[in-house]
Short mmCIF file of C-alpha atoms and ligand atoms in Angstrom, two decimals:
data_model
loop_
_atom_site.label_atom_id
_atom_site.label_comp_id
_atom_site.label_asym_id
_atom_site.label_seq_id
_atom_site.Cartn_x
_atom_site.Cartn_y
_atom_site.Cartn_z
CA UNK A 600 -56.39 134.09 -126.04
CA UNK A 601 -58.12 136.54 -128.71
CA UNK A 602 -55.47 138.28 -131.00
CA UNK A 603 -55.60 141.31 -133.01
CA UNK A 604 -53.66 142.93 -135.81
CA UNK A 605 -53.73 146.50 -135.21
CA UNK A 606 -51.91 147.52 -138.27
CA UNK A 607 -48.29 148.05 -139.26
CA UNK A 608 -46.08 149.89 -136.54
CA UNK A 609 -49.41 151.32 -134.52
CA UNK A 610 -48.35 150.52 -130.80
CA UNK A 611 -44.54 151.49 -131.35
CA UNK A 612 -45.23 154.64 -129.13
CA UNK A 613 -47.60 152.57 -126.89
CA UNK A 614 -46.45 152.67 -123.03
CA UNK A 615 -47.50 150.40 -120.44
CA UNK A 616 -50.43 151.60 -118.50
CA UNK A 617 -52.13 153.87 -121.11
CA UNK A 618 -55.31 153.51 -122.28
CA UNK A 619 -55.84 152.46 -126.34
CA UNK A 620 -58.92 152.75 -128.19
CA UNK A 621 -60.02 150.16 -130.52
CA UNK A 622 -60.51 151.28 -134.11
CA UNK A 623 -64.27 150.21 -135.11
CA UNK A 624 -64.09 147.59 -136.68
CA UNK A 625 -62.03 145.61 -134.33
CA UNK A 626 -64.38 147.22 -131.68
CA UNK A 627 -67.54 145.83 -133.28
CA UNK A 628 -65.91 142.23 -133.16
CA UNK A 629 -64.43 142.15 -129.47
CA UNK A 630 -67.92 143.67 -127.92
CA UNK A 631 -70.23 142.23 -130.81
CA UNK A 632 -68.49 138.82 -131.93
CA UNK A 633 -66.54 137.42 -129.46
CA UNK A 634 -68.37 138.81 -126.54
CA UNK A 635 -64.80 139.59 -124.79
CA UNK A 636 -66.41 141.64 -121.90
CA UNK A 637 -64.72 143.96 -119.31
CA UNK A 638 -62.09 142.84 -117.27
CA UNK A 639 -61.09 140.50 -119.74
CA UNK A 640 -58.01 140.18 -121.68
CA UNK A 641 -56.98 140.22 -125.68
CA UNK A 642 -53.87 140.41 -127.35
CA UNK A 643 -52.52 143.61 -130.09
CA UNK A 644 -49.79 143.11 -132.46
CA UNK A 645 -48.31 145.44 -135.09
CA UNK A 646 -45.64 143.57 -136.86
CA UNK A 647 -42.56 144.97 -134.61
CA UNK A 648 -42.58 141.14 -133.60
CA UNK A 649 -43.82 142.17 -129.96
CA UNK A 650 -47.41 141.91 -128.65
CA UNK A 651 -49.49 143.83 -126.69
CA UNK A 652 -51.15 141.67 -123.58
CA UNK A 653 -54.05 144.05 -123.09
CA UNK A 654 -57.40 144.24 -120.83
CA UNK A 655 -60.76 145.64 -121.76
CA UNK A 656 -61.29 148.40 -119.45
CA UNK A 657 -64.71 149.82 -121.67
CA UNK A 658 -67.07 148.63 -124.13
CA UNK A 659 -69.91 150.91 -125.64
CA UNK A 660 -71.76 150.34 -129.05
CA UNK A 661 -68.99 151.22 -131.13
CA UNK A 662 -66.26 151.47 -128.64
CA UNK A 663 -63.83 149.72 -126.93
CA UNK A 664 -61.17 150.49 -124.78
CA UNK A 665 -58.28 148.45 -123.42
CA UNK A 666 -55.79 148.95 -120.83
CA UNK A 667 -52.09 148.65 -121.64
CA UNK A 668 -50.71 146.04 -119.53
CA UNK A 669 -47.48 144.52 -120.69
CA UNK A 670 -45.46 144.47 -123.81
CA UNK A 671 -44.09 141.05 -124.28
CA UNK A 672 -42.10 139.29 -127.57
CA UNK A 673 -44.00 136.91 -129.63
CA UNK A 674 -43.52 133.65 -131.06
CA UNK A 675 -40.39 134.02 -133.05
CA UNK A 676 -40.82 133.55 -136.91
CA UNK A 677 -39.53 130.00 -138.90
CA UNK A 678 -35.53 131.02 -139.47
CA UNK A 679 -36.45 130.41 -143.10
CA UNK A 680 -37.76 132.93 -145.15
CA UNK A 681 -40.11 131.43 -147.61
CA UNK A 682 -41.58 133.37 -150.25
CA UNK A 683 -44.60 131.26 -152.16
CA UNK A 684 -44.94 132.58 -155.71
CA UNK A 685 -47.87 130.58 -156.38
CA UNK A 686 -49.47 130.79 -160.03
CA UNK A 687 -52.64 132.10 -160.14
CA UNK A 688 -55.58 130.03 -159.60
CA UNK A 689 -59.50 129.82 -158.76
CA UNK A 690 -59.97 131.77 -155.69
CA UNK A 691 -61.10 129.47 -153.12
CA UNK A 692 -57.63 127.72 -153.98
CA UNK A 693 -55.88 130.41 -153.64
CA UNK A 694 -57.29 131.10 -150.62
CA UNK A 695 -56.90 127.79 -148.80
CA UNK A 696 -52.88 128.06 -149.52
CA UNK A 697 -52.92 131.61 -148.03
CA UNK A 698 -54.68 130.79 -145.34
CA UNK A 699 -52.53 127.39 -144.73
CA UNK A 700 -49.64 129.07 -145.64
CA UNK A 701 -49.78 131.27 -142.91
CA UNK A 702 -50.47 128.78 -140.29
CA UNK A 703 -47.28 126.98 -141.78
CA UNK A 704 -45.24 129.93 -141.85
CA UNK A 705 -44.89 131.48 -145.25
CA UNK A 706 -42.99 134.77 -145.12
CA UNK A 707 -44.24 136.29 -148.44
CA UNK A 708 -47.20 135.45 -150.88
CA UNK A 709 -46.12 136.40 -154.60
CA UNK A 710 -49.22 135.91 -156.70
CA UNK A 711 -47.78 134.96 -159.84
CA UNK A 712 -48.71 135.17 -163.59
CA UNK A 713 -47.98 132.05 -165.75
CA UNK A 714 -48.59 130.97 -169.21
CA UNK A 715 -51.19 128.93 -168.68
CA UNK A 716 -52.78 130.65 -165.52
CA UNK A 717 -56.24 130.57 -166.85
CA UNK A 718 -58.03 131.62 -164.03
CA UNK A 719 -57.64 133.58 -161.25
CA UNK A 720 -56.26 137.06 -162.93
CA UNK A 721 -59.72 138.13 -163.44
CA UNK A 722 -60.53 137.79 -159.94
CA UNK A 723 -57.79 139.52 -158.52
CA UNK A 724 -59.32 143.16 -158.55
CA UNK A 725 -58.47 145.54 -155.78
CA UNK A 726 -61.65 144.12 -153.87
CA UNK A 727 -60.15 140.78 -154.12
CA UNK A 728 -56.99 141.59 -153.14
CA UNK A 729 -58.40 143.05 -149.97
CA UNK A 730 -59.95 139.86 -148.90
CA UNK A 731 -56.99 137.95 -149.89
CA UNK A 732 -55.32 140.05 -147.14
CA UNK A 733 -57.75 140.02 -144.62
CA UNK A 734 -57.22 135.97 -144.88
CA UNK A 735 -53.86 136.47 -143.96
CA UNK A 736 -54.19 138.78 -141.11
CA UNK A 737 -57.18 136.61 -139.75
CA UNK A 738 -54.85 133.21 -140.16
CA UNK A 739 -52.21 134.93 -138.32
CA UNK A 740 -54.46 136.08 -135.38
CA UNK A 741 -55.78 132.86 -134.74
CA UNK A 742 -52.16 130.95 -135.21
CA UNK A 743 -50.47 133.09 -132.53
CA UNK A 744 -47.75 134.60 -135.46
CA UNK A 745 -46.42 137.90 -134.28
CA UNK A 746 -46.11 138.93 -138.04
CA UNK A 747 -48.13 139.26 -140.69
CA UNK A 748 -47.23 137.48 -144.21
CA UNK A 749 -46.66 140.05 -147.04
CA UNK A 750 -49.01 139.84 -149.83
CA UNK A 751 -47.10 141.18 -152.61
CA UNK A 752 -48.42 142.68 -155.82
CA UNK A 753 -48.85 140.00 -158.70
CA UNK A 754 -46.42 139.52 -160.95
CA UNK A 755 -45.17 137.39 -163.95
CA UNK A 756 -43.18 134.28 -163.74
CA UNK A 757 -40.68 136.23 -165.92
CA UNK A 758 -40.43 138.81 -163.06
CA UNK A 759 -40.11 136.62 -160.30
CA UNK A 760 -36.98 134.71 -161.59
CA UNK A 761 -35.23 137.90 -162.83
CA UNK A 762 -35.68 139.30 -159.19
CA UNK A 763 -35.18 136.12 -157.02
CA UNK A 764 -32.48 137.50 -154.14
CA UNK A 765 -29.23 136.48 -154.64
CA UNK A 766 -28.70 134.13 -152.08
CA UNK A 767 -32.28 131.97 -151.66
CA UNK A 768 -32.87 128.29 -152.43
CA UNK A 769 -35.08 128.41 -155.06
CA UNK A 770 -37.53 125.39 -156.04
CA UNK A 771 -39.82 125.20 -158.93
CA UNK A 772 -41.92 121.38 -158.31
CA UNK A 773 -42.49 120.77 -162.03
CA UNK A 774 -45.45 118.36 -162.69
CA UNK A 775 -42.89 116.68 -165.64
CA UNK A 776 -39.82 116.51 -163.95
CA UNK A 777 -38.95 112.69 -162.91
CA UNK A 778 -35.20 112.92 -161.59
CA UNK A 779 -34.34 115.56 -159.19
CA UNK A 780 -36.80 114.91 -156.10
CA UNK A 781 -37.53 117.86 -153.38
CA UNK A 782 -36.67 115.60 -151.04
CA UNK A 783 -32.97 114.90 -152.27
CA UNK A 784 -32.88 118.42 -152.57
CA UNK A 785 -33.52 119.70 -149.36
CA UNK A 786 -31.85 117.29 -148.04
CA UNK A 787 -28.74 117.78 -149.97
CA UNK A 788 -28.89 121.25 -148.62
CA UNK A 789 -29.36 120.30 -145.06
CA UNK A 790 -26.82 118.03 -145.22
CA UNK A 791 -24.02 120.19 -146.46
CA UNK A 792 -25.09 122.86 -143.81
CA UNK A 793 -24.09 119.98 -140.80
CA UNK A 794 -20.93 118.73 -142.76
CA UNK A 795 -20.49 122.82 -142.68
CA UNK A 796 -19.91 122.92 -146.39
CA UNK A 797 -22.26 125.61 -147.11
CA UNK A 798 -24.85 127.64 -145.14
CA UNK A 799 -28.42 126.29 -144.52
CA UNK A 800 -30.05 128.89 -146.54
CA UNK A 801 -32.08 131.59 -144.93
CA UNK A 802 -34.83 132.46 -148.09
CA UNK A 803 -36.44 129.66 -150.15
CA UNK A 804 -38.22 130.75 -153.15
CA UNK A 805 -41.17 128.55 -153.97
CA UNK A 806 -42.75 128.35 -157.56
CA UNK A 807 -45.85 126.83 -157.63
CA UNK A 808 -47.63 126.27 -161.32
CA UNK A 809 -51.05 127.40 -161.98
CA UNK A 810 -54.21 124.68 -162.74
CA UNK A 811 -52.90 124.25 -166.13
CA UNK A 812 -49.43 123.69 -165.16
CA UNK A 813 -45.85 124.85 -165.85
CA UNK A 814 -44.63 124.69 -169.69
CA UNK A 815 -41.32 123.56 -170.43
CA UNK A 816 -40.46 126.68 -171.41
CA UNK A 817 -40.48 127.81 -168.16
CA UNK A 818 -39.12 125.35 -166.38
CA UNK A 819 -35.93 125.84 -168.88
CA UNK A 820 -36.45 129.48 -168.22
CA UNK A 821 -35.88 129.23 -164.50
CA UNK A 822 -32.96 126.64 -164.46
CA UNK A 823 -31.01 128.92 -166.55
CA UNK A 824 -31.69 131.41 -163.43
CA UNK A 825 -30.86 128.39 -160.94
CA UNK A 826 -34.03 127.40 -159.90
CA UNK A 827 -33.89 123.87 -159.06
CA UNK A 828 -36.74 122.06 -160.90
CA UNK A 829 -38.05 119.06 -159.01
CA UNK A 830 -40.17 116.67 -158.66
CA UNK A 831 -43.21 115.71 -155.75
CA UNK A 832 -43.48 112.31 -156.40
CA UNK A 833 -45.04 110.60 -159.77
CA UNK A 834 -48.89 111.45 -158.60
CA UNK A 835 -49.90 114.79 -160.39
CA UNK A 836 -51.01 117.27 -157.05
CA UNK A 837 -53.44 119.84 -157.33
CA UNK A 838 -51.64 123.11 -157.31
CA UNK A 839 -52.87 124.11 -153.45
CA UNK A 840 -51.61 120.41 -152.52
CA UNK A 841 -48.20 120.96 -154.08
CA UNK A 842 -47.76 124.25 -152.20
CA UNK A 843 -48.52 123.19 -148.91
CA UNK A 844 -46.50 119.93 -149.38
CA UNK A 845 -43.54 121.77 -150.12
CA UNK A 846 -43.63 124.39 -147.91
CA UNK A 847 -44.38 121.33 -145.23
CA UNK A 848 -41.00 119.88 -146.35
CA UNK A 849 -39.20 123.07 -146.25
CA UNK A 850 -40.22 123.54 -142.78
CA UNK A 851 -39.48 120.04 -141.94
CA UNK A 852 -35.70 119.87 -143.35
CA UNK A 853 -34.93 123.11 -143.10
CA UNK A 854 -36.59 124.96 -139.77
CA UNK A 855 -35.54 122.73 -137.42
N1 LIG B 1715 -52.42 120.46 -165.20
C1 LIG B 1715 -50.91 119.60 -165.31
C2 LIG B 1715 -50.72 119.38 -163.29
C3 LIG B 1715 -50.71 120.98 -162.69
S1 LIG B 1715 -50.66 120.69 -161.17
C4 LIG B 1715 -51.29 118.60 -165.39
O1 LIG B 1715 -52.41 117.94 -165.68
O2 LIG B 1715 -50.17 117.88 -165.88
C5 LIG B 1715 -50.36 122.04 -160.46
C6 LIG B 1715 -48.73 122.67 -160.30
O3 LIG B 1715 -48.54 121.98 -159.02
C7 LIG B 1715 -47.94 122.51 -160.80
O4 LIG B 1715 -47.47 123.12 -162.23
C8 LIG B 1715 -46.68 121.77 -160.53
O5 LIG B 1715 -45.98 123.69 -159.78
C9 LIG B 1715 -47.35 121.24 -158.97
N2 LIG B 1715 -47.13 119.80 -158.93
C10 LIG B 1715 -48.46 118.99 -158.99
N3 LIG B 1715 -47.93 117.95 -159.00
C11 LIG B 1715 -46.39 117.68 -159.21
C12 LIG B 1715 -45.42 116.68 -159.17
N4 LIG B 1715 -45.92 115.55 -158.89
N5 LIG B 1715 -44.29 116.90 -158.91
C13 LIG B 1715 -43.70 118.49 -158.95
N6 LIG B 1715 -45.05 119.59 -159.06
C14 LIG B 1715 -45.97 119.23 -159.14
#
């Protein structure tokens, strides 16, 4: 069933049995693009965690009305709050991370300015940010998430490090680290939780470098802030591969 994100808290006071008029951009999509007919159902959501099951009751040019049938709980979010701080990249690669990261369960994206960020920043104007927001929203609609991940404002790596949540497990995959692996780090966290000697982290911050990589100074600064600098293996991965591999492993190891 098609799902539409209708805006933050937009449906809070809506009551079953009432009629809602869809905003113009959705009306166009419902009627002209997806050709959802009168009598067919669709789902609206607003980041409350709930979904509204609705039936199309009217469909004219530019105006689609739906009857609100039922409020029901949306799918639960992952138990781990994953904050992905991604060194700015060329737009297409950055957009891939936004789409796939949303599908996998990232809760927040932080475009991050690093020493070797050579591309991406010039593209990060208001138009681009609106586009990135739309990619995240459409991925959420498509994959059935009840919440749209946040796109935070662009931050420098040093600000990201200064503002790390106190209880977070922070990971920085670094291409020049050869000893501590991501797998060992996650496995240790899992094993400690299973043994009862520590609680499984609720927030995981992942910091991935830009195309040019992370400098030794950046890795040192991260360690000073309590970040675990890890290797993903012997091959140098593209930033988007590194980001998605790390998210997938965090979900696999910590989110059971
Ligand atoms: N240009 C750099 C590679 C940058 S890869 C070079 O040639 O050395 C972009 C980012 O992906 C890195 O900064 C790091 O965060 C991550 N990454 C890629 N491969 C990795 C690996 N094998 N181990 C850990 N991190 C890796």
